[in-house]
Amino acid sequence: MTQQLPFPLVDEPEADVIEAARVLFAGEVEFLKGVVAMDGLPPDDRAEVCFAGRSNVGKSSLINALTGRKGLARASNTPGRTQEINYFTLANDHYLVDLPGYGFANAPVDVVAKWQNLLKNYLAGRASLRRAFVLIDFRHGVKAVDEEIMTLLDKSAVTFQVVLTKSDKVKAKDHDKVLAQVRGALAKHPAAYPEMVLTSSEKGDGIATLRAIIAGLA
C-alpha cells in the first residue's frame, strides 16, 4: 500500500533568510552555455539546481522572475523547440539549469529520443545536482508527461520538489482540489521532496520562498 504523505505547501522563510536570498539573486546572473551532449557540461564545481517542466508550464517566466531579469530565459513560440540544457551562473555559488520542455508532440521521434537520452545521462551522472524542481501548471495538476519525468527522477535517485506555477490563474475555491490531485500523484514517487511551492511569476507569489530554498542548497 502506498504511503500517503501530506506534501504541504512550504512555509515562508524567516525575513533574514529571504533577504540573504534576495541579495544572492540580485547579484550577477548570466547565461553560460547551451549543452547538447554530456561532454559539453561545465565543470561540476558548484551546487546546481535544475528546472524541468512540460512545454508552456511557465518555466522561462519563473526563471526570469527568480533572477529579476525579464529576458534571461527565453520562451520559444514553438513548444519544444529549445532542446538544449541551458546553464546560467548565479554569482559564483550556483548553476541554474533550464532543461528542455518535455511533452512536445510535434517534435520528430529521433529528436525526442536524443533529448530523452541526454536528460537521462544528465540526471544520472551529475554529482553537483542538489535538487530538481518539477514545474506543474496549477490549472491542470499532474499530467501523464509529468509522471514520466518524476519516474525518471526516481530511477536516477534525484530529489525533486514540485513547484506549482500560474497560481494566480486558479480561483481560491479550486485550490484544495488541485492540491489533492498533486499530493496523490506525489505519494507514488520516492524521490519527491515532502514540501511543495506555490508560485505566480506574474504576481510574484512564492518567488522569494523559492529563492531562499535554492540559496540554501549548497
mmCIF file of C-alpha atoms in Angstrom:
data_model
loop_
_atom_site.group_PDB
_atom_site.id
_atom_site.type_symbol
_atom_site.label_atom_id
_atom_site.label_comp_id
_atom_site.label_asym_id
_atom_site.label_seq_id
_atom_site.Cartn_x
_atom_site.Cartn_y
_atom_site.Cartn_z
ATOM 1 C CA MET A 1 0.000 0.000 0.000
ATOM 2 C CA THR A 2 1.363 3.421 -0.995
ATOM 3 C CA GLN A 3 2.175 5.631 1.958
ATOM 4 C CA GLN A 4 0.124 8.821 1.807
ATOM 5 C CA LEU A 5 2.327 11.821 2.506
ATOM 6 C CA PRO A 6 0.787 15.221 3.169
ATOM 7 C CA PHE A 7 3.128 17.233 0.915
ATOM 8 C CA PRO A 8 2.230 20.584 2.483
ATOM 9 C CA LEU A 9 2.986 23.924 0.906
ATOM 10 C CA VAL A 10 6.312 25.143 2.255
ATOM 11 C CA ASP A 11 6.186 27.782 4.992
ATOM 12 C CA GLU A 12 7.528 31.231 4.188
ATOM 13 C CA PRO A 13 11.137 31.518 5.437
ATOM 14 C CA GLU A 14 12.293 33.971 8.069
ATOM 15 C CA ALA A 15 12.894 37.549 6.936
ATOM 16 C CA ASP A 16 16.689 37.316 7.209
ATOM 17 C CA VAL A 17 16.745 34.172 5.066
ATOM 18 C CA ILE A 18 14.582 35.850 2.419
ATOM 19 C CA GLU A 19 16.831 38.907 2.418
ATOM 20 C CA ALA A 20 20.026 36.838 2.039
ATOM 21 C CA ALA A 21 18.485 35.018 -0.922
ATOM 22 C CA ARG A 22 17.317 38.303 -2.460
ATOM 23 C CA VAL A 23 20.862 39.655 -2.285
ATOM 24 C CA LEU A 24 22.223 36.486 -3.914
ATOM 25 C CA PHE A 25 19.777 36.658 -6.816
ATOM 26 C CA ALA A 26 20.276 40.412 -7.182
ATOM 27 C CA GLY A 27 23.944 39.747 -7.927
ATOM 28 C CA GLU A 28 25.475 38.647 -11.192
ATOM 29 C CA VAL A 29 23.403 36.156 -13.167
ATOM 30 C CA GLU A 30 24.499 35.274 -16.675
ATOM 31 C CA PHE A 31 23.749 32.755 -19.403
ATOM 32 C CA LEU A 32 26.781 30.453 -19.603
ATOM 33 C CA LYS A 33 26.070 27.988 -22.404
ATOM 34 C CA GLY A 34 23.627 25.647 -24.062
ATOM 35 C CA VAL A 35 24.583 21.976 -23.878
ATOM 36 C CA VAL A 36 23.582 19.336 -26.430
ATOM 37 C CA ALA A 37 25.854 16.486 -25.272
ATOM 38 C CA MET A 38 27.317 15.309 -21.974
ATOM 39 C CA ASP A 39 30.853 16.333 -22.912
ATOM 40 C CA GLY A 40 29.642 19.918 -23.140
ATOM 41 C CA LEU A 41 28.661 20.181 -19.476
ATOM 42 C CA PRO A 42 30.622 22.731 -17.418
ATOM 43 C CA PRO A 43 32.784 21.513 -14.518
ATOM 44 C CA ASP A 44 30.696 20.322 -11.559
ATOM 45 C CA ASP A 45 32.498 22.701 -9.211
ATOM 46 C CA ARG A 46 29.446 24.278 -7.545
ATOM 47 C CA ALA A 47 25.951 23.367 -6.450
ATOM 48 C CA GLU A 48 23.360 23.317 -9.189
ATOM 49 C CA VAL A 49 19.609 23.048 -9.402
ATOM 50 C CA CYS A 50 17.600 22.234 -12.491
ATOM 51 C CA PHE A 51 14.127 23.188 -13.640
ATOM 52 C CA ALA A 52 12.003 20.676 -15.526
ATOM 53 C CA GLY A 53 8.523 21.126 -16.875
ATOM 54 C CA ARG A 54 6.321 20.354 -19.809
ATOM 55 C CA SER A 55 6.018 22.879 -22.589
ATOM 56 C CA ASN A 56 4.036 26.021 -21.710
ATOM 57 C CA VAL A 57 4.246 25.427 -17.947
ATOM 58 C CA GLY A 58 5.866 28.837 -17.439
ATOM 59 C CA LYS A 59 9.453 27.717 -16.873
ATOM 60 C CA SER A 60 11.134 30.658 -18.592
ATOM 61 C CA SER A 61 8.861 33.107 -16.796
ATOM 62 C CA LEU A 62 9.717 31.523 -13.442
ATOM 63 C CA ILE A 63 13.479 31.685 -14.024
ATOM 64 C CA ASN A 64 13.164 35.302 -15.142
ATOM 65 C CA ALA A 65 11.090 36.128 -12.046
ATOM 66 C CA LEU A 66 13.616 34.461 -9.733
ATOM 67 C CA THR A 67 16.515 36.406 -11.218
ATOM 68 C CA GLY A 68 14.600 39.640 -11.782
ATOM 69 C CA ARG A 69 15.741 39.672 -15.423
ATOM 70 C CA LYS A 70 12.941 39.600 -17.957
ATOM 71 C CA GLY A 71 14.933 38.316 -20.931
ATOM 72 C CA LEU A 72 17.331 35.871 -19.262
ATOM 73 C CA ALA A 73 15.475 32.666 -20.098
ATOM 74 C CA ARG A 74 13.664 32.919 -23.389
ATOM 75 C CA ALA A 75 10.430 31.151 -24.124
ATOM 76 C CA SER A 76 10.071 29.824 -27.644
ATOM 77 C CA ASN A 77 6.904 30.479 -29.596
ATOM 78 C CA THR A 78 7.029 26.845 -30.644
ATOM 79 C CA PRO A 79 6.807 24.473 -27.630
ATOM 80 C CA GLY A 80 9.682 22.027 -27.533
ATOM 81 C CA ARG A 81 11.920 23.988 -29.893
ATOM 82 C CA THR A 82 14.541 24.547 -27.201
ATOM 83 C CA GLN A 83 16.281 21.189 -26.960
ATOM 84 C CA GLU A 84 19.421 22.231 -25.133
ATOM 85 C CA ILE A 85 20.308 22.104 -21.454
ATOM 86 C CA ASN A 86 20.805 25.789 -20.710
ATOM 87 C CA TYR A 87 23.219 26.789 -17.954
ATOM 88 C CA PHE A 88 23.083 30.064 -16.036
ATOM 89 C CA THR A 89 25.588 31.178 -13.404
ATOM 90 C CA LEU A 90 24.275 32.578 -10.123
ATOM 91 C CA ALA A 91 27.139 34.595 -8.631
ATOM 92 C CA ASN A 92 29.977 32.126 -8.041
ATOM 93 C CA ASP A 93 27.830 29.849 -5.919
ATOM 94 C CA HIS A 94 25.290 28.046 -8.084
ATOM 95 C CA TYR A 95 24.315 26.924 -11.536
ATOM 96 C CA LEU A 96 20.689 27.349 -12.551
ATOM 97 C CA VAL A 97 19.907 24.740 -15.198
ATOM 98 C CA ASP A 98 16.979 25.066 -17.586
ATOM 99 C CA LEU A 99 16.050 21.664 -19.005
ATOM 100 C CA PRO A 100 14.192 21.411 -22.332
ATOM 101 C CA GLY A 101 10.414 21.412 -22.060
ATOM 102 C CA TYR A 102 9.039 17.897 -22.306
ATOM 103 C CA GLY A 103 5.830 16.631 -23.825
ATOM 104 C CA PHE A 104 6.316 18.257 -27.209
ATOM 105 C CA ALA A 105 4.115 16.292 -29.555
ATOM 106 C CA ASN A 106 5.291 17.901 -32.782
ATOM 107 C CA ALA A 107 8.993 17.090 -32.491
ATOM 108 C CA PRO A 108 10.416 14.284 -34.665
ATOM 109 C CA VAL A 109 10.839 10.915 -32.976
ATOM 110 C CA ASP A 110 14.634 10.964 -33.333
ATOM 111 C CA VAL A 111 14.805 14.408 -31.725
ATOM 112 C CA VAL A 112 12.715 13.240 -28.783
ATOM 113 C CA ALA A 113 14.875 10.123 -28.360
ATOM 114 C CA LYS A 114 18.080 12.185 -28.411
ATOM 115 C CA TRP A 115 16.698 14.615 -25.837
ATOM 116 C CA GLN A 116 15.487 11.812 -23.551
ATOM 117 C CA ASN A 117 18.886 10.133 -23.680
ATOM 118 C CA LEU A 118 20.684 13.375 -22.843
ATOM 119 C CA LEU A 119 18.298 14.029 -19.970
ATOM 120 C CA LYS A 120 18.755 10.523 -18.520
ATOM 121 C CA ASN A 121 22.547 10.807 -18.710
ATOM 122 C CA TYR A 122 22.491 14.257 -17.129
ATOM 123 C CA LEU A 123 20.279 13.239 -14.222
ATOM 124 C CA ALA A 124 22.170 10.010 -13.576
ATOM 125 C CA GLY A 125 25.656 11.445 -13.802
ATOM 126 C CA ARG A 126 25.665 14.970 -12.385
ATOM 127 C CA ALA A 127 27.199 14.791 -8.903
ATOM 128 C CA SER A 128 26.727 18.516 -8.232
ATOM 129 C CA LEU A 129 22.947 18.426 -8.839
ATOM 130 C CA ARG A 130 21.342 19.230 -5.491
ATOM 131 C CA ARG A 131 17.677 19.239 -6.463
ATOM 132 C CA ALA A 132 15.381 19.185 -9.451
ATOM 133 C CA PHE A 133 12.370 21.470 -9.454
ATOM 134 C CA VAL A 134 9.488 19.936 -11.374
ATOM 135 C CA LEU A 135 7.077 22.625 -12.511
ATOM 136 C CA ILE A 136 3.387 21.726 -12.556
ATOM 137 C CA ASP A 137 0.758 24.050 -14.034
ATOM 138 C CA PHE A 138 -1.609 24.702 -11.129
ATOM 139 C CA ARG A 139 -4.540 24.947 -13.539
ATOM 140 C CA HIS A 140 -4.116 21.352 -14.681
ATOM 141 C CA GLY A 141 -2.336 19.415 -11.926
ATOM 142 C CA VAL A 142 -0.098 16.429 -12.660
ATOM 143 C CA LYS A 143 -0.413 15.002 -16.169
ATOM 144 C CA ALA A 144 0.935 11.790 -17.693
ATOM 145 C CA VAL A 145 4.024 13.527 -19.110
ATOM 146 C CA ASP A 146 4.783 14.865 -15.619
ATOM 147 C CA GLU A 147 4.571 11.322 -14.250
ATOM 148 C CA GLU A 148 7.206 10.266 -16.776
ATOM 149 C CA ILE A 149 9.747 12.857 -15.654
ATOM 150 C CA MET A 150 9.084 12.135 -11.972
ATOM 151 C CA THR A 151 9.560 8.406 -12.553
ATOM 152 C CA LEU A 152 12.853 9.149 -14.312
ATOM 153 C CA LEU A 153 13.945 11.228 -11.313
ATOM 154 C CA ASP A 154 13.001 8.337 -9.003
ATOM 155 C CA LYS A 155 15.165 5.955 -11.027
ATOM 156 C CA SER A 156 18.022 8.451 -11.081
ATOM 157 C CA ALA A 157 17.760 8.961 -7.296
ATOM 158 C CA VAL A 158 17.490 12.724 -7.770
ATOM 159 C CA THR A 159 15.416 14.531 -5.156
ATOM 160 C CA PHE A 160 12.775 16.652 -6.830
ATOM 161 C CA GLN A 161 10.474 19.318 -5.456
ATOM 162 C CA VAL A 162 7.232 20.317 -7.120
ATOM 163 C CA VAL A 163 6.760 23.980 -7.940
ATOM 164 C CA LEU A 164 3.184 24.836 -8.827
ATOM 165 C CA THR A 165 3.062 27.620 -11.414
ATOM 166 C CA LYS A 166 0.382 30.122 -12.511
ATOM 167 C CA SER A 167 -1.383 30.108 -9.132
ATOM 168 C CA ASP A 168 -2.963 33.452 -9.999
ATOM 169 C CA LYS A 169 -4.964 31.706 -12.747
ATOM 170 C CA VAL A 170 -6.780 29.398 -10.296
ATOM 171 C CA LYS A 171 -9.671 30.541 -8.102
ATOM 172 C CA ALA A 172 -9.115 30.114 -4.363
ATOM 173 C CA LYS A 173 -12.096 27.765 -4.073
ATOM 174 C CA ASP A 174 -10.406 25.349 -6.507
ATOM 175 C CA HIS A 175 -7.016 25.220 -4.763
ATOM 176 C CA ASP A 176 -7.750 22.274 -2.484
ATOM 177 C CA LYS A 177 -8.998 20.111 -5.353
ATOM 178 C CA VAL A 178 -5.834 20.620 -7.409
ATOM 179 C CA LEU A 179 -3.570 20.209 -4.381
ATOM 180 C CA ALA A 180 -5.254 16.897 -3.527
ATOM 181 C CA GLN A 181 -4.656 15.600 -7.044
ATOM 182 C CA VAL A 182 -0.986 16.608 -6.959
ATOM 183 C CA ARG A 183 -0.469 15.126 -3.498
ATOM 184 C CA GLY A 184 -1.996 11.854 -4.630
ATOM 185 C CA ALA A 185 0.400 11.713 -7.566
ATOM 186 C CA LEU A 186 3.475 12.585 -5.488
ATOM 187 C CA ALA A 187 2.737 9.870 -2.940
ATOM 188 C CA LYS A 188 3.835 7.315 -5.565
ATOM 189 C CA HIS A 189 7.287 8.854 -6.052
ATOM 190 C CA PRO A 190 10.032 8.101 -3.512
ATOM 191 C CA ALA A 191 12.283 10.901 -4.806
ATOM 192 C CA ALA A 192 9.657 13.586 -4.172
ATOM 193 C CA TYR A 193 10.646 16.216 -1.613
ATOM 194 C CA PRO A 194 7.925 16.429 1.059
ATOM 195 C CA GLU A 195 7.001 20.094 0.533
ATOM 196 C CA MET A 196 5.607 21.992 -2.466
ATOM 197 C CA VAL A 197 5.980 25.619 -3.516
ATOM 198 C CA LEU A 198 3.034 27.606 -4.880
ATOM 199 C CA THR A 199 4.111 30.380 -7.254
ATOM 200 C CA SER A 200 2.920 33.047 -9.639
ATOM 201 C CA SER A 201 5.583 34.616 -11.840
ATOM 202 C CA GLU A 202 3.120 37.322 -12.824
ATOM 203 C CA LYS A 203 2.155 38.324 -9.265
ATOM 204 C CA GLY A 204 5.449 37.383 -7.588
ATOM 205 C CA ASP A 205 3.832 34.918 -5.181
ATOM 206 C CA GLY A 206 6.236 32.299 -3.826
ATOM 207 C CA ILE A 207 9.257 33.726 -5.658
ATOM 208 C CA ALA A 208 11.074 34.874 -2.502
ATOM 209 C CA THR A 209 10.428 31.465 -0.904
ATOM 210 C CA LEU A 210 11.830 29.585 -3.889
ATOM 211 C CA ARG A 211 14.889 31.832 -3.955
ATOM 212 C CA ALA A 212 15.512 31.017 -0.288
ATOM 213 C CA ILE A 213 15.242 27.276 -0.963
ATOM 214 C CA ILE A 214 17.776 27.481 -3.794
ATOM 215 C CA ALA A 215 20.155 29.687 -1.793
ATOM 216 C CA GLY A 216 20.122 27.089 0.992
ATOM 217 C CA LEU A 217 21.195 24.259 -1.292
ATOM 218 C CA ALA A 218 24.966 24.454 -1.055
#
